[in-house]
CSV table of C-alpha atoms and ligand atoms in Angstrom, one decimal:
chain,number,residue,atom,x,y,z
Z,20,MET,CA,247.6,15.5,-36.3
Z,21,ASN,CA,249.4,15.2,-32.9
Z,22,PRO,CA,250.5,18.7,-31.6
Z,23,ASN,CA,254.1,17.3,-31.1
Z,24,ASP,CA,254.2,16.2,-34.7
Z,25,ILE,CA,253.1,19.7,-35.9
Z,26,ILE,CA,255.9,21.3,-33.7
Z,27,ALA,CA,258.4,18.7,-35.1
Z,28,ASP,CA,257.4,19.5,-38.7
Z,29,LYS,CA,257.9,23.2,-38.1
Z,30,ASN,CA,261.2,22.5,-36.5
Z,31,SER,CA,262.3,20.6,-39.5
Z,32,GLY,CA,261.4,23.6,-41.7
Z,33,LYS,CA,258.1,22.3,-43.2
Z,34,SER,CA,255.0,24.4,-43.6
Z,35,ILE,CA,252.1,23.7,-41.3
Z,36,ARG,CA,248.9,22.5,-43.0
Z,37,THR,CA,245.9,24.8,-42.6
Z,38,SER,CA,243.8,22.2,-40.8
Z,39,ASP,CA,246.7,21.5,-38.4
Z,40,LEU,CA,247.3,25.1,-37.6
Z,41,HIS,CA,243.5,25.6,-37.2
Z,42,SER,CA,243.2,22.7,-34.7
Z,43,PHE,CA,246.3,23.8,-32.8
Z,44,ILE,CA,245.1,27.5,-32.4
Z,45,SER,CA,241.5,26.7,-31.7
Z,46,GLY,CA,242.6,24.0,-29.2
Z,47,TYR,CA,244.7,26.5,-27.4
Z,48,VAL,CA,241.9,29.0,-27.2
Z,49,GLU,CA,239.5,26.3,-25.9
Z,50,GLY,CA,242.1,25.0,-23.4
Z,51,THR,CA,242.7,21.5,-24.9
Z,52,ILE,CA,246.2,22.6,-25.9
Z,53,ASN,CA,248.3,23.8,-23.0
Z,54,ASP,CA,250.8,26.7,-22.6
Z,55,GLU,CA,253.8,24.2,-22.9
Z,56,LYS,CA,252.7,22.9,-26.3
Z,57,MET,CA,251.8,26.4,-27.6
Z,58,THR,CA,255.2,27.6,-26.4
Z,59,GLY,CA,256.8,24.7,-28.5
Z,60,LEU,CA,254.9,25.9,-31.6
Z,61,LEU,CA,255.8,29.6,-31.0
Z,62,ARG,CA,259.5,28.7,-30.6
Z,63,ALA,CA,259.4,26.6,-33.7
Z,64,ILE,CA,257.8,29.5,-35.7
Z,65,PHE,CA,260.3,32.0,-34.0
Z,66,ASP,CA,263.2,29.8,-35.2
Z,67,HIS,CA,262.0,28.7,-38.6
Z,68,GLY,CA,259.6,31.4,-39.8
Z,69,MET,CA,256.5,30.9,-41.9
Z,70,THR,CA,255.7,31.2,-45.6
Z,71,ASP,CA,253.5,34.1,-46.8
Z,72,ASP,CA,250.6,31.6,-47.2
Z,73,GLU,CA,251.1,30.2,-43.7
Z,74,ILE,CA,251.0,33.8,-42.3
Z,75,PHE,CA,247.8,34.6,-44.3
Z,76,THR,CA,246.2,31.4,-42.9
Z,77,MET,CA,247.4,32.2,-39.3
Z,78,VAL,CA,245.9,35.7,-39.5
Z,79,ASP,CA,242.6,34.3,-40.9
Z,80,ILE,CA,242.4,31.6,-38.1
Z,81,MET,CA,243.1,34.2,-35.4
Z,82,ILE,CA,240.5,36.7,-36.8
Z,83,HIS,CA,237.9,33.9,-36.8
Z,84,SER,CA,238.8,32.8,-33.2
Z,85,GLY,CA,236.2,35.4,-32.2
Z,86,LYS,CA,233.6,37.7,-33.7
Z,87,GLN,CA,234.3,40.7,-36.0
Z,88,MET,CA,233.1,44.2,-35.7
Z,89,ASN,CA,231.0,45.8,-38.3
Z,90,PHE,CA,230.8,49.5,-39.1
Z,91,GLU,CA,229.1,49.3,-42.4
Z,92,HIS,CA,226.3,51.6,-41.0
Z,93,ILE,CA,228.8,54.4,-40.5
Z,94,ASP,CA,229.2,56.7,-43.5
Z,95,GLU,CA,232.6,58.1,-42.4
Z,96,TYR,CA,236.0,56.5,-42.7
Z,97,VAL,CA,236.7,53.8,-40.1
Z,98,CYS,CA,240.4,53.3,-39.5
Z,99,ASP,CA,243.1,52.7,-37.0
Z,100,LYS,CA,246.8,53.2,-36.1
Z,101,HIS,CA,249.1,50.5,-34.6
Z,102,SER,CA,252.7,50.5,-33.5
Z,103,ILE,CA,255.2,47.7,-33.5
Z,104,GLY,CA,256.0,48.5,-30.0
Z,105,GLY,CA,258.4,50.9,-28.3
Z,106,VAL,CA,259.5,52.7,-25.1
Z,107,GLY,CA,257.6,55.9,-24.3
Z,108,ASP,CA,255.3,55.4,-27.2
Z,109,LYS,CA,252.0,57.0,-26.1
Z,110,THR,CA,250.9,57.9,-29.6
Z,111,SER,CA,247.7,55.8,-29.6
Z,112,LEU,CA,246.4,57.9,-26.7
Z,113,ILE,CA,246.8,61.0,-28.7
Z,114,ILE,CA,246.0,59.9,-32.2
Z,115,ALA,CA,242.6,58.2,-31.4
Z,116,PRO,CA,240.9,61.3,-30.0
Z,117,LEU,CA,242.7,63.7,-32.3
Z,118,LEU,CA,241.4,61.9,-35.4
Z,119,ALA,CA,238.0,61.3,-33.9
Z,120,SER,CA,237.8,65.1,-33.4
Z,121,ALA,CA,238.6,65.4,-37.1
Z,122,GLY,CA,235.6,63.2,-38.0
Z,123,LEU,CA,237.3,59.8,-38.5
Z,124,TYR,CA,236.1,56.7,-36.6
Z,125,LEU,CA,238.7,54.6,-34.6
Z,126,PRO,CA,237.7,51.3,-33.0
Z,127,MET,CA,241.1,50.7,-31.5
Z,128,ILE,CA,242.0,47.3,-30.0
Z,129,ALA,CA,245.2,47.9,-28.1
Z,130,GLY,CA,247.7,45.7,-26.4
Z,131,ARG,CA,249.3,45.3,-23.0
Z,132,SER,CA,253.0,45.5,-22.3
Z,133,LEU,CA,255.0,43.1,-24.5
Z,134,GLY,CA,258.6,42.2,-23.8
Z,135,HIS,CA,260.5,45.4,-22.9
Z,136,THR,CA,257.8,47.7,-24.5
Z,137,GLY,CA,254.9,49.4,-22.7
Z,138,GLY,CA,251.2,48.6,-23.4
Z,139,THR,CA,248.6,51.2,-24.2
Z,140,LEU,CA,246.0,49.4,-22.1
Z,141,ASP,CA,248.2,49.1,-19.1
Z,142,LYS,CA,248.8,52.9,-19.3
Z,143,LEU,CA,245.1,53.7,-19.7
Z,144,GLU,CA,244.1,51.5,-16.8
Z,145,THR,CA,246.1,53.8,-14.5
Z,146,ILE,CA,243.1,56.2,-14.8
Z,147,PRO,CA,240.8,55.5,-12.0
Z,148,GLY,CA,237.7,53.6,-13.2
Z,149,PHE,CA,238.8,53.2,-16.8
Z,150,ARG,CA,237.5,49.9,-18.4
Z,151,ALA,CA,238.9,48.2,-21.5
Z,152,ASP,CA,237.0,44.9,-21.3
Z,153,ILE,CA,233.9,46.0,-23.1
Z,154,SER,CA,231.4,43.9,-25.1
Z,155,ILE,CA,231.6,44.2,-28.8
Z,156,ALA,CA,228.0,45.5,-29.0
Z,157,ASP,CA,228.8,48.2,-26.4
Z,158,PHE,CA,232.1,49.1,-28.0
Z,159,GLN,CA,230.5,49.5,-31.5
Z,160,THR,CA,227.9,51.8,-30.0
Z,161,LEU,CA,230.5,53.8,-28.1
Z,162,VAL,CA,232.6,54.3,-31.3
Z,163,LYS,CA,229.6,55.2,-33.3
Z,164,ASN,CA,228.6,57.9,-30.8
Z,165,ASN,CA,232.0,59.2,-29.8
Z,166,GLY,CA,234.2,58.5,-32.8
Z,167,ALA,CA,236.9,56.6,-30.9
Z,168,GLY,CA,237.3,54.0,-28.2
Z,169,ILE,CA,240.2,51.8,-27.0
Z,170,MET,CA,239.4,48.3,-25.9
Z,171,ALA,CA,241.3,45.1,-25.1
Z,172,GLN,CA,241.1,41.7,-26.9
Z,173,THR,CA,238.4,39.9,-24.9
Z,174,SER,CA,237.0,36.4,-25.1
Z,175,GLU,CA,234.7,37.8,-27.8
Z,176,ILE,CA,237.2,39.4,-30.1
Z,177,CYS,CA,240.5,37.9,-31.2
Z,178,PRO,CA,240.8,35.6,-28.2
Z,179,ALA,CA,243.6,33.7,-30.0
Z,180,ASP,CA,245.7,36.9,-30.0
Z,181,GLY,CA,244.8,37.7,-26.4
Z,182,LYS,CA,246.1,34.3,-25.2
Z,183,ILE,CA,249.1,34.0,-27.6
Z,184,TYR,CA,250.2,37.6,-26.9
Z,185,ALA,CA,250.3,37.0,-23.2
Z,186,LEU,CA,252.3,33.8,-23.6
Z,187,ARG,CA,254.8,35.3,-26.1
Z,188,ASP,CA,255.4,38.1,-23.5
Z,189,VAL,CA,256.8,35.7,-21.0
Z,190,THR,CA,258.4,33.1,-23.3
Z,191,GLY,CA,260.9,35.2,-25.3
Z,192,THR,CA,259.0,34.7,-28.5
Z,193,VAL,CA,258.1,38.3,-29.3
Z,194,ALA,CA,260.6,39.4,-32.0
Z,195,SER,CA,259.3,37.2,-34.9
Z,196,VAL,CA,257.9,38.5,-38.1
Z,197,PRO,CA,255.1,35.9,-38.5
Z,198,LEU,CA,254.1,36.2,-34.8
Z,199,ILE,CA,254.1,40.1,-34.8
Z,200,VAL,CA,252.2,40.2,-38.2
Z,201,SER,CA,249.6,37.7,-37.1
Z,202,SER,CA,249.1,39.4,-33.8
Z,203,ILE,CA,248.7,42.9,-35.1
Z,204,MET,CA,246.8,42.2,-38.3
Z,205,SER,CA,244.3,39.7,-36.8
Z,206,LYS,CA,243.0,42.2,-34.3
Z,207,LYS,CA,243.1,45.2,-36.7
Z,208,ILE,CA,241.2,43.3,-39.3
Z,209,ALA,CA,238.7,42.0,-36.7
Z,210,GLU,CA,237.9,45.7,-36.0
Z,211,GLY,CA,236.1,46.0,-39.3
Z,212,ILE,CA,238.3,48.9,-40.4
Z,213,GLN,CA,238.8,50.3,-43.9
Z,214,GLY,CA,242.3,51.7,-43.4
Z,215,LEU,CA,245.3,51.4,-41.2
Z,216,VAL,CA,248.6,53.2,-40.6
Z,217,LEU,CA,251.4,51.3,-39.0
Z,218,ASP,CA,254.3,52.8,-37.0
Z,219,ILE,CA,257.3,50.7,-37.8
Z,220,LYS,CA,259.8,51.3,-35.1
Z,221,VAL,CA,263.5,51.1,-36.0
Z,222,GLY,CA,266.5,51.4,-33.6
Z,223,SER,CA,267.8,50.1,-30.3
Z,224,GLY,CA,264.4,49.9,-28.6
Z,225,ALA,CA,262.6,48.1,-31.5
Z,226,PHE,CA,261.8,44.4,-31.6
Z,227,LEU,CA,263.6,44.3,-34.9
Z,228,PRO,CA,266.2,47.1,-34.6
Z,229,THR,CA,267.8,47.2,-38.1
Z,230,VAL,CA,266.2,49.0,-41.0
Z,231,GLU,CA,266.6,45.7,-43.1
Z,232,LYS,CA,264.6,43.6,-40.6
Z,233,ALA,CA,262.0,46.3,-40.0
Z,234,LYS,CA,261.5,46.5,-43.7
Z,235,VAL,CA,260.8,42.7,-44.0
Z,236,LEU,CA,258.3,43.1,-41.2
Z,237,ALA,CA,256.7,46.2,-42.7
Z,238,ASP,CA,256.4,44.6,-46.2
Z,239,MET,CA,254.6,41.5,-44.7
Z,240,LEU,CA,252.2,43.7,-42.7
Z,241,LYS,CA,251.3,45.6,-45.9
Z,242,LYS,CA,250.9,42.3,-47.8
Z,243,VAL,CA,248.5,41.0,-45.2
Z,244,GLY,CA,246.6,44.3,-45.1
Z,245,GLU,CA,246.1,44.2,-48.9
Z,246,HIS,CA,245.2,40.4,-48.8
Z,247,PHE,CA,242.4,41.2,-46.4
Z,248,GLY,CA,241.2,44.4,-48.2
Z,249,VAL,CA,242.5,46.9,-45.6
Z,250,LYS,CA,244.4,50.0,-47.0
Z,251,THR,CA,247.7,49.9,-45.2
Z,252,ASP,CA,250.2,52.8,-45.0
Z,253,LEU,CA,253.6,52.5,-43.3
Z,254,VAL,CA,255.7,55.1,-41.4
Z,255,TYR,CA,259.2,54.3,-40.2
Z,256,THR,CA,260.1,56.1,-37.0
Z,257,ASN,CA,263.1,56.2,-34.7
Z,258,MET,CA,263.2,54.1,-31.6
Z,259,ASP,CA,266.9,54.6,-30.7
Z,260,GLN,CA,265.7,56.4,-27.6
Z,261,PRO,CA,262.5,56.7,-25.7
Z,262,LEU,CA,259.8,58.8,-27.4
Z,263,GLY,CA,258.9,61.9,-25.5
Z,264,ASN,CA,260.2,62.8,-22.0
Z,265,PHE,CA,258.3,60.3,-20.0
Z,266,SER,CA,258.2,56.5,-20.3
Z,267,GLY,CA,256.2,54.2,-18.0
Z,268,MET,CA,252.6,54.0,-16.8
Z,269,ALA,CA,250.5,57.0,-15.6
Z,270,CYS,CA,253.3,59.4,-16.4
Z,271,GLU,CA,252.8,58.6,-20.1
Z,272,VAL,CA,249.0,59.3,-19.9
Z,273,LEU,CA,249.9,62.7,-18.3
Z,274,GLU,CA,252.3,63.4,-21.2
Z,275,ALA,CA,249.7,62.4,-23.7
Z,276,ILE,CA,247.3,64.8,-22.1
Z,277,ASP,CA,249.9,67.6,-22.5
Z,278,CYS,CA,250.2,66.7,-26.2
Z,279,LEU,CA,246.4,66.9,-26.6
Z,280,LYS,CA,246.6,70.4,-25.0
Z,281,GLY,CA,249.3,71.5,-27.3
Z,282,LYS,CA,252.1,71.3,-24.7
Z,283,GLY,CA,253.7,68.0,-25.7
Z,284,PRO,CA,257.3,67.3,-26.6
Z,285,GLU,CA,258.3,68.0,-30.1
Z,286,ASP,CA,259.3,64.4,-31.1
Z,287,THR,CA,256.0,62.9,-29.9
Z,288,MET,CA,253.9,65.6,-31.6
Z,289,ALA,CA,255.8,65.1,-34.9
Z,290,VAL,CA,255.3,61.3,-34.9
Z,291,CYS,CA,251.6,61.8,-34.0
Z,292,LEU,CA,251.0,64.3,-36.7
Z,293,LYS,CA,252.8,62.2,-39.3
Z,294,LEU,CA,250.8,59.1,-38.5
Z,295,SER,CA,247.5,61.0,-38.2
Z,296,SER,CA,248.1,62.8,-41.5
Z,297,LYS,CA,248.5,59.5,-43.3
Z,298,LEU,CA,245.0,58.5,-42.2
Z,299,MET,CA,243.6,61.9,-43.0
Z,300,ILE,CA,244.9,61.6,-46.6
Z,301,GLN,CA,244.0,57.9,-46.8
Z,302,SER,CA,240.4,58.7,-45.9
Z,303,GLY,CA,240.2,61.5,-48.5
Z,304,LYS,CA,239.6,64.2,-45.9
Z,305,THR,CA,242.7,66.0,-47.0
Z,306,LYS,CA,244.9,66.1,-50.1
Z,307,ASP,CA,248.3,66.4,-48.4
Z,308,GLU,CA,250.3,66.6,-45.2
Z,309,THR,CA,250.3,70.4,-45.0
Z,310,GLU,CA,246.5,70.5,-45.1
Z,311,SER,CA,246.2,67.6,-42.6
Z,312,ASN,CA,248.7,69.2,-40.2
Z,313,SER,CA,246.9,72.6,-40.3
Z,314,ILE,CA,243.5,70.9,-39.5
Z,315,LEU,CA,245.0,68.7,-36.8
Z,316,THR,CA,247.0,71.4,-35.0
Z,317,ALA,CA,243.8,73.7,-35.1
Z,318,LEU,CA,241.9,70.9,-33.4
Z,319,ILE,CA,244.5,70.7,-30.6
Z,320,LYS,CA,244.6,74.5,-30.3
Z,321,ASN,CA,240.8,74.9,-30.0
Z,322,GLY,CA,240.5,72.2,-27.3
Z,323,SER,CA,238.5,69.7,-29.5
Z,324,ALA,CA,241.2,66.9,-29.4
Z,325,PHE,CA,241.5,67.0,-25.6
Z,326,ASP,CA,237.7,67.2,-25.2
Z,327,LYS,CA,237.3,64.1,-27.3
Z,328,PHE,CA,239.9,62.3,-25.1
Z,329,ASP,CA,238.1,63.4,-21.9
Z,330,GLU,CA,234.8,62.1,-23.4
Z,331,MET,CA,236.3,58.8,-24.5
Z,332,ILE,CA,237.8,58.2,-21.1
Z,333,SER,CA,234.6,59.1,-19.2
Z,334,ILE,CA,232.4,56.9,-21.5
Z,335,GLN,CA,234.8,54.0,-20.7
Z,336,GLY,CA,234.3,54.7,-16.9
Z,337,GLY,CA,237.5,56.7,-16.3
Z,338,ASP,CA,237.7,59.8,-14.1
Z,339,LEU,CA,240.4,62.3,-15.2
Z,340,ASN,CA,239.6,64.5,-12.2
Z,341,ALA,CA,240.8,61.8,-9.8
Z,342,PHE,CA,243.9,61.1,-11.9
Z,343,THR,CA,247.3,61.9,-10.4
Z,344,ASN,CA,250.7,60.2,-10.2
Z,345,THR,CA,252.4,60.2,-6.8
Z,346,PRO,CA,255.1,57.5,-6.7
Z,347,ALA,CA,256.5,56.7,-3.2
Z,348,PHE,CA,260.1,56.4,-4.4
Z,349,THR,CA,262.2,58.5,-6.7
Z,350,HIS,CA,265.9,58.2,-7.8
Z,351,GLU,CA,268.0,60.4,-10.1
Z,352,ILE,CA,270.6,58.8,-12.4
Z,353,ILE,CA,273.5,61.2,-12.8
Z,354,ALA,CA,275.9,61.6,-15.8
Z,355,ASP,CA,279.4,60.6,-14.7
Z,356,LYS,CA,281.2,62.6,-17.5
Z,357,SER,CA,280.6,65.6,-19.7
Z,358,GLY,CA,280.1,65.3,-23.5
Z,359,ILE,CA,277.5,64.6,-26.1
Z,360,ILE,CA,274.9,61.8,-25.7
Z,361,GLN,CA,276.0,59.3,-28.4
Z,362,SER,CA,273.4,56.5,-28.0
Z,363,MET,CA,271.0,54.8,-25.7
Z,364,ASP,CA,270.3,51.1,-25.2
Z,365,THR,CA,266.6,51.6,-25.3
Z,366,THR,CA,265.7,47.9,-25.0
Z,367,GLN,CA,267.7,47.9,-21.7
Z,368,ILE,CA,265.8,51.0,-20.6
Z,369,GLY,CA,262.6,49.1,-21.4
Z,370,TRP,CA,263.7,46.1,-19.3
Z,371,GLY,CA,264.6,48.5,-16.4
Z,372,LEU,CA,261.0,49.8,-16.7
Z,373,VAL,CA,259.7,46.3,-16.6
Z,374,ASP,CA,261.6,45.7,-13.4
Z,375,MET,CA,260.1,48.8,-11.9
Z,376,GLY,CA,256.5,47.6,-12.6
Z,377,CYS,CA,255.7,48.7,-16.1
Z,378,GLY,CA,255.7,45.2,-17.6
Z,379,ARG,CA,255.2,41.5,-16.8
Z,380,LYS,CA,257.8,38.8,-16.2
Z,381,ASN,CA,255.1,36.3,-15.4
Z,382,LYS,CA,251.6,36.3,-16.9
Z,383,ASP,CA,249.9,37.2,-13.6
Z,384,ASP,CA,252.3,40.0,-12.5
Z,385,ILE,CA,250.5,43.1,-11.2
Z,386,LEU,CA,251.8,46.4,-12.6
Z,387,ASP,CA,252.6,49.6,-10.7
Z,388,ALA,CA,250.6,52.5,-12.0
Z,389,THR,CA,253.1,55.0,-10.6
Z,390,ALA,CA,256.2,53.5,-12.3
Z,391,GLY,CA,258.2,55.3,-14.9
Z,392,LEU,CA,261.0,57.6,-15.7
Z,393,GLU,CA,261.7,61.1,-17.0
Z,394,CYS,CA,264.4,61.3,-19.6
Z,395,HIS,CA,266.1,64.7,-19.3
Z,396,TYR,CA,268.6,64.5,-22.2
Z,397,LYS,CA,268.3,63.1,-25.7
Z,398,ILE,CA,270.8,61.7,-28.2
Z,399,GLY,CA,273.0,64.5,-29.7
Z,400,GLU,CA,272.5,66.9,-26.7
Z,401,ASP,CA,275.4,68.2,-24.6
Z,402,ILE,CA,275.5,67.0,-21.0
Z,403,LYS,CA,277.8,67.9,-18.1
Z,404,ASN,CA,279.2,65.6,-15.5
Z,405,GLY,CA,276.7,65.7,-12.6
Z,406,ASP,CA,273.6,66.5,-14.7
Z,407,VAL,CA,270.5,64.4,-14.1
Z,408,LEU,CA,270.1,61.9,-17.0
Z,409,PHE,CA,266.9,60.2,-15.8
Z,410,THR,CA,264.6,60.5,-12.9
Z,411,CYS,CA,263.1,57.1,-12.1
Z,412,PHE,CA,260.1,56.5,-9.9
Z,413,CYS,CA,257.7,53.8,-8.6
Z,414,ASP,CA,256.0,52.6,-5.4
Z,415,ASP,CA,258.4,49.8,-4.5
Z,416,GLY,CA,262.0,50.6,-3.4
Z,417,ASP,CA,263.4,47.2,-4.2
Z,418,LYS,CA,261.9,47.2,-7.7
Z,419,LEU,CA,263.2,50.8,-8.3
Z,420,LYS,CA,266.7,49.6,-7.3
Z,421,MET,CA,266.5,46.7,-9.9
Z,422,GLY,CA,265.3,49.0,-12.6
Z,423,ILE,CA,268.0,51.7,-11.9
Z,424,GLU,CA,270.8,49.1,-12.2
Z,425,LYS,CA,269.7,48.4,-15.8
Z,426,ILE,CA,269.0,52.0,-16.8
Z,427,THR,CA,272.2,53.4,-15.3
Z,428,ASP,CA,274.4,51.7,-18.0
Z,429,SER,CA,272.1,52.4,-20.9
Z,430,VAL,CA,273.5,55.7,-22.1
Z,431,SER,CA,276.9,56.3,-23.8
Z,432,ILE,CA,278.5,59.8,-23.6
Z,433,GLY,CA,281.3,60.8,-26.0
Z,434,THR,CA,282.6,63.6,-28.1
Z,435,GLU,CA,281.2,63.0,-31.6
Z,436,LYS,CA,278.4,65.2,-32.9
Z,437,VAL,CA,275.3,63.0,-33.5
Z,438,ASP,CA,272.3,63.6,-35.7
Z,439,VAL,CA,269.0,61.8,-35.1
Z,440,THR,CA,266.4,61.2,-37.8
Z,441,LEU,CA,263.0,61.0,-36.2
Z,442,ILE,CA,260.9,59.9,-39.2
Z,443,TYR,CA,262.4,58.1,-42.1
Z,444,ASN,CA,259.8,58.5,-44.8
X,30,LIG,N1,251.8,44.8,-31.2
X,30,LIG,C1,251.0,43.7,-31.2
X,30,LIG,O1,249.8,43.9,-31.1
X,30,LIG,N2,251.6,42.5,-31.4
X,30,LIG,C2,252.9,42.3,-31.5
X,30,LIG,O2,253.3,41.2,-31.6
X,30,LIG,C3,253.7,43.5,-31.5
X,30,LIG,C4,253.2,44.7,-31.3
């Protein structure tokens, strides 16, 4: 069928036939379907959605756009964690080595920045020498030997997600249940894992901010997991404000290192422990959250979790000894009244970070490893007129100015007492 007819069918609310979806996606991967046509299809899916069967088919086609990993030779539990995307979310950097130090195996395929949210790979690549474009054969060996590794989608694994993800990022087609589900689940299933935990973000910085929409997304993710035989647990977490104190590029890796050394912010540690504990229980290693938490906190305390991170980074070519963050420009955003922080427009904060060099407006944009911000106050905290709300930094003065304009208006200060729920289940 002609690609234009497939787009027109979706735009008129019809389901796409398996063979048509297959030829569209494989044509895009091979280069016979261009960005413009694929954008047409993504927009049509964004506007009209997909049936459950179409989503299962789309996931299957995307998995088979490349090879799949196989860890059948490993006796231990092979699993992964993935997040829907947020601001300041560095949990993958912590959870992969932490769980590997507990004896689980995590072959993590991570993403780059998407829309207003940061990307695990972009953050990791701020470490001098770190490489995420690894062959599947090397990655499997690395995971087998070290317990955890973090790689990118490559031309070998889930190339359909690699290409579609990059296109969605710059065409405003991110916040769509079928597109998020097919993107996440295709690469997770291609990892050859037995189990998965998904961090479903809810709040002003999430792609689907309301609990109702997040639940629709979460239910579909779980259905796909079950359909493909991957045990899938869900945790709903708050994204009404950036997670942790730092959001951006290298600064998030440094904060993740603090977490692995037991010096991380409370919110980030709580989310990491909750997600990690789900996988500990799922794998049968522990019977409940209390037991998981005591094992995991001991692994942080005795240095094993950080040692595993160090090992993972150096096996992938990174040099933590040469890793610093020295941005050329810094600016403080000051509170213009006293009161209690009521809310934050975290999507707006994310777009400010994109302006500063933490995300892409065009596919080929080069990111700024030094870019980011420190958030000095959180929702519900008292603040005084003149206090520093955010310290923003990066290597380009003009970009910093653009980012600051967005971030300055992102916080509301009032008089009401506000409670924040960090984890909903
Ligand atoms: N993470 C992904 O891998 N894909 C999405 O679409 C959203 C979050």
